[in-house]
């Protein structure tokens, strides 16, 4: 193998390492609770609070209805029990009974409205819980897949780094430094193939002397224009 061929292989490993690292970063970003999951939990929480609010109203209203019923029953006891005989007094008890009946009807109507709202809130809560269960199920499956993908990428990366260690040990330190420098400056394209006498990086036609030196593969030959290391395969 020529120096350029060794460097070209090294570059392929480095590209694979870069790609695996980028994939790993993407996977790691997706691990953890999703916005959809957090929003779903929030929706259930809100639906539960809303239901609790109307349920409390229902209990209050039921208490008021019960209170009016027992007051009315007392008044009616007086009215029909025979204890009150005085017509004027009877008329006033009758008035009181009528007032209480009116109040009771109003309270009972209000209670019915509240009960409808409770049912609506119960349905909304069920819906939010079902939706959350679905989101959670999907999210769990995704997390499982992401975790195994993460493990796979970490294994791949470890293998690549080991290969990189072996491959870079074939290259002289001075040449390796030149390669690393070009890798940085030329965005991961430090070594390029020569195609039909042209530099595969900047497409310039290379002088015959440069081509001949590159073909021999004995030394590192750089493009006269873009300075990339030339590789004749
Ligand atoms: Zn070039």
Coordinates of C-alpha atoms and ligand atoms in Angstrom, one line a residue:
X1 CA 0.0 0.0 0.0
X2 CA 1.2 3.5 -0.8
X3 CA 1.1 6.3 1.7
X4 CA -1.8 7.9 -0.2
X5 CA -3.7 4.7 -0.1
X6 CA -3.2 4.4 3.6
X7 CA -4.3 7.9 4.1
X8 CA -7.4 7.4 1.8
X9 CA -8.4 4.4 4.0
X10 CA -7.9 6.5 7.1
X11 CA -10.1 9.2 5.6
X12 CA -12.8 6.6 4.9
X13 CA -12.7 5.6 8.6
X14 CA -12.8 9.2 9.8
X15 CA -15.8 9.9 7.6
X16 CA -17.6 6.8 9.0
X17 CA -16.7 8.0 12.6
X18 CA -18.1 11.4 11.9
X19 CA -21.3 10.0 10.5
X20 CA -21.7 7.6 13.4
X21 CA -21.1 10.4 15.9
X22 CA -23.7 12.5 14.2
X23 CA -26.2 9.7 14.2
X24 CA -25.5 9.0 17.9
X25 CA -26.1 12.7 18.7
X26 CA -29.4 12.6 16.9
X27 CA -30.4 9.5 18.8
X28 CA -29.4 10.9 22.1
X29 CA -31.4 14.1 21.4
X30 CA -34.5 12.0 21.0
X31 CA -34.0 10.0 24.1
X32 CA -36.2 11.1 27.1
X33 CA -39.6 12.5 27.4
X34 CA -41.2 13.9 24.2
X35 CA -43.1 17.1 24.0
X36 CA -46.2 15.1 22.9
X37 CA -45.9 13.0 26.1
X38 CA -45.6 16.0 28.4
X39 CA -48.5 17.7 26.6
X40 CA -50.6 14.6 27.0
X41 CA -49.9 14.4 30.7
X42 CA -50.8 18.0 31.1
X43 CA -54.1 17.5 29.3
X44 CA -55.1 14.7 31.6
X45 CA -54.1 16.8 34.6
X46 CA -56.2 19.7 33.4
X47 CA -59.2 17.5 32.6
X48 CA -59.0 16.0 36.1
X49 CA -58.9 19.4 37.7
X50 CA -61.9 20.5 35.7
X51 CA -63.9 17.4 36.7
X52 CA -63.0 18.0 40.3
X53 CA -64.2 21.6 40.0
X54 CA -67.7 20.6 38.7
X55 CA -67.9 17.6 41.1
X56 CA -67.4 20.0 44.0
X57 CA -70.1 22.3 42.6
X58 CA -72.4 19.2 42.4
X59 CA -71.8 18.3 46.0
X60 CA -72.5 21.9 47.2
X61 CA -75.7 22.0 45.2
X62 CA -76.9 18.6 46.5
X63 CA -76.3 19.8 50.0
X64 CA -78.4 22.9 49.3
X65 CA -81.2 20.9 47.7
X66 CA -81.2 18.5 50.7
X67 CA -81.3 21.5 53.1
X68 CA -84.3 23.0 51.3
X69 CA -86.1 19.7 51.2
X70 CA -85.8 19.2 54.9
X71 CA -86.9 22.7 55.6
X72 CA -89.9 22.3 53.3
X73 CA -90.8 19.0 55.0
X74 CA -90.7 20.8 58.4
X75 CA -93.0 23.5 57.1
X76 CA -95.3 21.0 55.4
X77 CA -95.5 19.1 58.7
X78 CA -96.6 22.3 60.4
X79 CA -99.1 22.9 57.6
X80 CA -100.8 19.5 57.5
X81 CA -100.0 18.2 61.0
X82 CA -102.9 20.1 62.6
X83 CA -100.7 21.9 65.1
X84 CA -101.4 25.3 63.5
X85 CA -105.0 26.2 63.5
X86 CA -105.0 30.0 63.3
X87 CA -106.0 30.9 59.7
X88 CA -103.6 33.9 59.6
X89 CA -100.8 31.8 60.9
X90 CA -101.7 29.0 58.5
X91 CA -101.6 31.4 55.5
X92 CA -98.1 32.6 56.5
X93 CA -96.9 29.0 56.8
X94 CA -98.4 28.3 53.4
X95 CA -96.5 31.3 52.0
X96 CA -93.3 30.0 53.5
X97 CA -93.9 26.6 52.0
X98 CA -94.5 28.2 48.5
X99 CA -91.3 30.2 48.8
X100 CA -89.3 27.1 49.7
X101 CA -90.9 25.1 46.9
X102 CA -89.9 27.8 44.4
X103 CA -86.3 27.9 45.8
X104 CA -86.2 24.1 45.6
X105 CA -87.2 24.0 42.0
X106 CA -84.6 26.5 41.0
X107 CA -81.9 24.6 42.9
X108 CA -82.9 21.3 41.4
X109 CA -82.8 22.8 37.9
X110 CA -79.3 24.1 38.6
X111 CA -78.3 20.7 39.9
X112 CA -79.4 19.1 36.7
X113 CA -77.3 21.5 34.7
X114 CA -74.3 20.8 36.9
X115 CA -74.8 17.0 36.5
X116 CA -74.7 17.4 32.7
X117 CA -71.4 19.3 33.0
X118 CA -70.0 16.6 35.3
X119 CA -70.8 14.0 32.6
X120 CA -69.2 16.1 30.0
X121 CA -66.0 16.5 32.1
X122 CA -65.9 12.8 32.8
X123 CA -66.1 12.1 29.1
X124 CA -63.3 14.7 28.4
X125 CA -61.1 13.1 31.1
X126 CA -61.6 9.6 29.6
X127 CA -60.7 10.9 26.2
X128 CA -57.6 12.6 27.5
X129 CA -56.5 9.5 29.3
X130 CA -57.1 7.3 26.3
X131 CA -55.1 9.7 24.1
X132 CA -52.3 9.7 26.7
X133 CA -52.2 5.9 26.9
X134 CA -51.8 5.8 23.1
X135 CA -49.0 8.4 23.1
X136 CA -47.3 6.7 26.0
X137 CA -47.4 3.3 24.2
X138 CA -45.9 4.8 21.1
X139 CA -43.3 6.7 23.0
X140 CA -42.2 3.6 25.0
X141 CA -41.8 1.6 21.7
X142 CA -39.8 4.5 20.2
X143 CA -37.5 4.8 23.2
X144 CA -36.9 1.0 23.1
X145 CA -35.9 1.3 19.5
X146 CA -33.7 4.4 20.2
X147 CA -31.9 2.7 23.0
X148 CA -31.0 -0.3 20.9
X149 CA -30.0 2.0 18.1
X150 CA -27.8 3.9 20.5
X151 CA -26.1 0.7 21.6
X152 CA -25.5 -0.4 18.0
X153 CA -24.0 3.0 17.1
X154 CA -21.7 2.9 20.2
X155 CA -20.5 -0.5 19.2
X156 CA -19.9 0.6 15.7
X157 CA -18.1 3.7 16.9
X158 CA -15.8 1.7 19.2
X159 CA -15.0 -0.6 16.3
X160 CA -14.2 2.3 14.0
X161 CA -12.0 4.0 16.6
X162 CA -10.1 0.8 17.1
X163 CA -9.6 0.6 13.3
X164 CA -8.6 4.2 13.2
X165 CA -5.9 3.6 15.8
X166 CA -4.5 0.7 13.7
X167 CA -4.7 2.6 10.5
X168 CA -3.1 5.8 11.8
X169 CA -0.2 3.8 13.2
X170 CA 0.8 2.9 9.6
X171 CA 1.3 6.6 8.9
X172 CA 4.3 8.8 9.9
X173 CA 3.5 11.4 12.5
X174 CA 4.5 14.3 10.2
X175 CA 2.3 13.0 7.4
X176 CA -0.5 12.4 9.9
X177 CA -0.3 16.0 11.1
X178 CA -0.5 17.2 7.5
X179 CA -3.6 15.0 7.0
X180 CA -5.3 16.2 10.2
X181 CA -4.7 19.8 9.2
X182 CA -6.1 19.3 5.8
X183 CA -9.1 17.3 7.2
X184 CA -10.0 20.3 9.3
X185 CA -9.4 22.9 6.5
X186 CA -11.0 20.9 3.7
X187 CA -14.1 19.7 5.6
X188 CA -13.2 16.0 5.8
X189 CA -11.7 15.9 2.3
X190 CA -7.9 15.8 2.9
X191 CA -7.2 13.0 0.4
X192 CA -8.7 13.0 -3.1
X193 CA -8.5 10.6 -6.1
X194 CA -6.9 11.7 -9.3
X195 CA -9.4 11.2 -12.1
X196 CA -8.3 11.7 -15.8
X197 CA -5.3 13.8 -14.7
X198 CA -7.5 16.1 -12.6
X199 CA -7.5 16.7 -8.9
X200 CA -10.7 15.1 -7.5
X201 CA -11.0 18.0 -5.0
X202 CA -10.7 21.2 -7.1
X203 CA -10.9 19.7 -10.6
X204 CA -7.7 21.4 -11.8
X205 CA -5.6 19.6 -14.4
X206 CA -2.4 18.5 -12.7
X207 CA 1.1 19.0 -14.3
X208 CA 2.7 15.9 -15.6
X209 CA 5.5 15.9 -13.1
X210 CA 3.0 16.0 -10.2
X211 CA 1.0 13.2 -11.8
X212 CA 4.1 11.0 -12.1
X213 CA 5.1 11.6 -8.5
X214 CA 1.6 10.8 -7.4
X215 CA 1.5 7.6 -9.4
X216 CA 4.8 6.3 -7.9
X217 CA 3.1 6.5 -4.5
X218 CA 6.5 6.8 -2.7
X219 CA 5.8 10.2 -1.1
X220 CA 3.0 12.5 -0.2
X221 CA 2.0 14.6 -3.2
X222 CA -0.3 17.5 -2.8
X223 CA -2.4 19.3 -5.4
X224 CA -0.7 22.4 -6.6
X225 CA -3.9 24.4 -6.2
X226 CA -6.0 23.1 -3.3
X227 CA -3.1 21.3 -1.4
X228 CA -5.1 18.1 -0.9
X229 CA -3.2 14.9 -0.9
X230 CA -3.5 13.2 -4.2
X231 CA -4.3 9.5 -4.5
X232 CA -3.9 7.5 -7.7
X233 CA -5.8 4.3 -7.3
Ligands
LIG1 ZN1 -6.9 20.3 -6.0

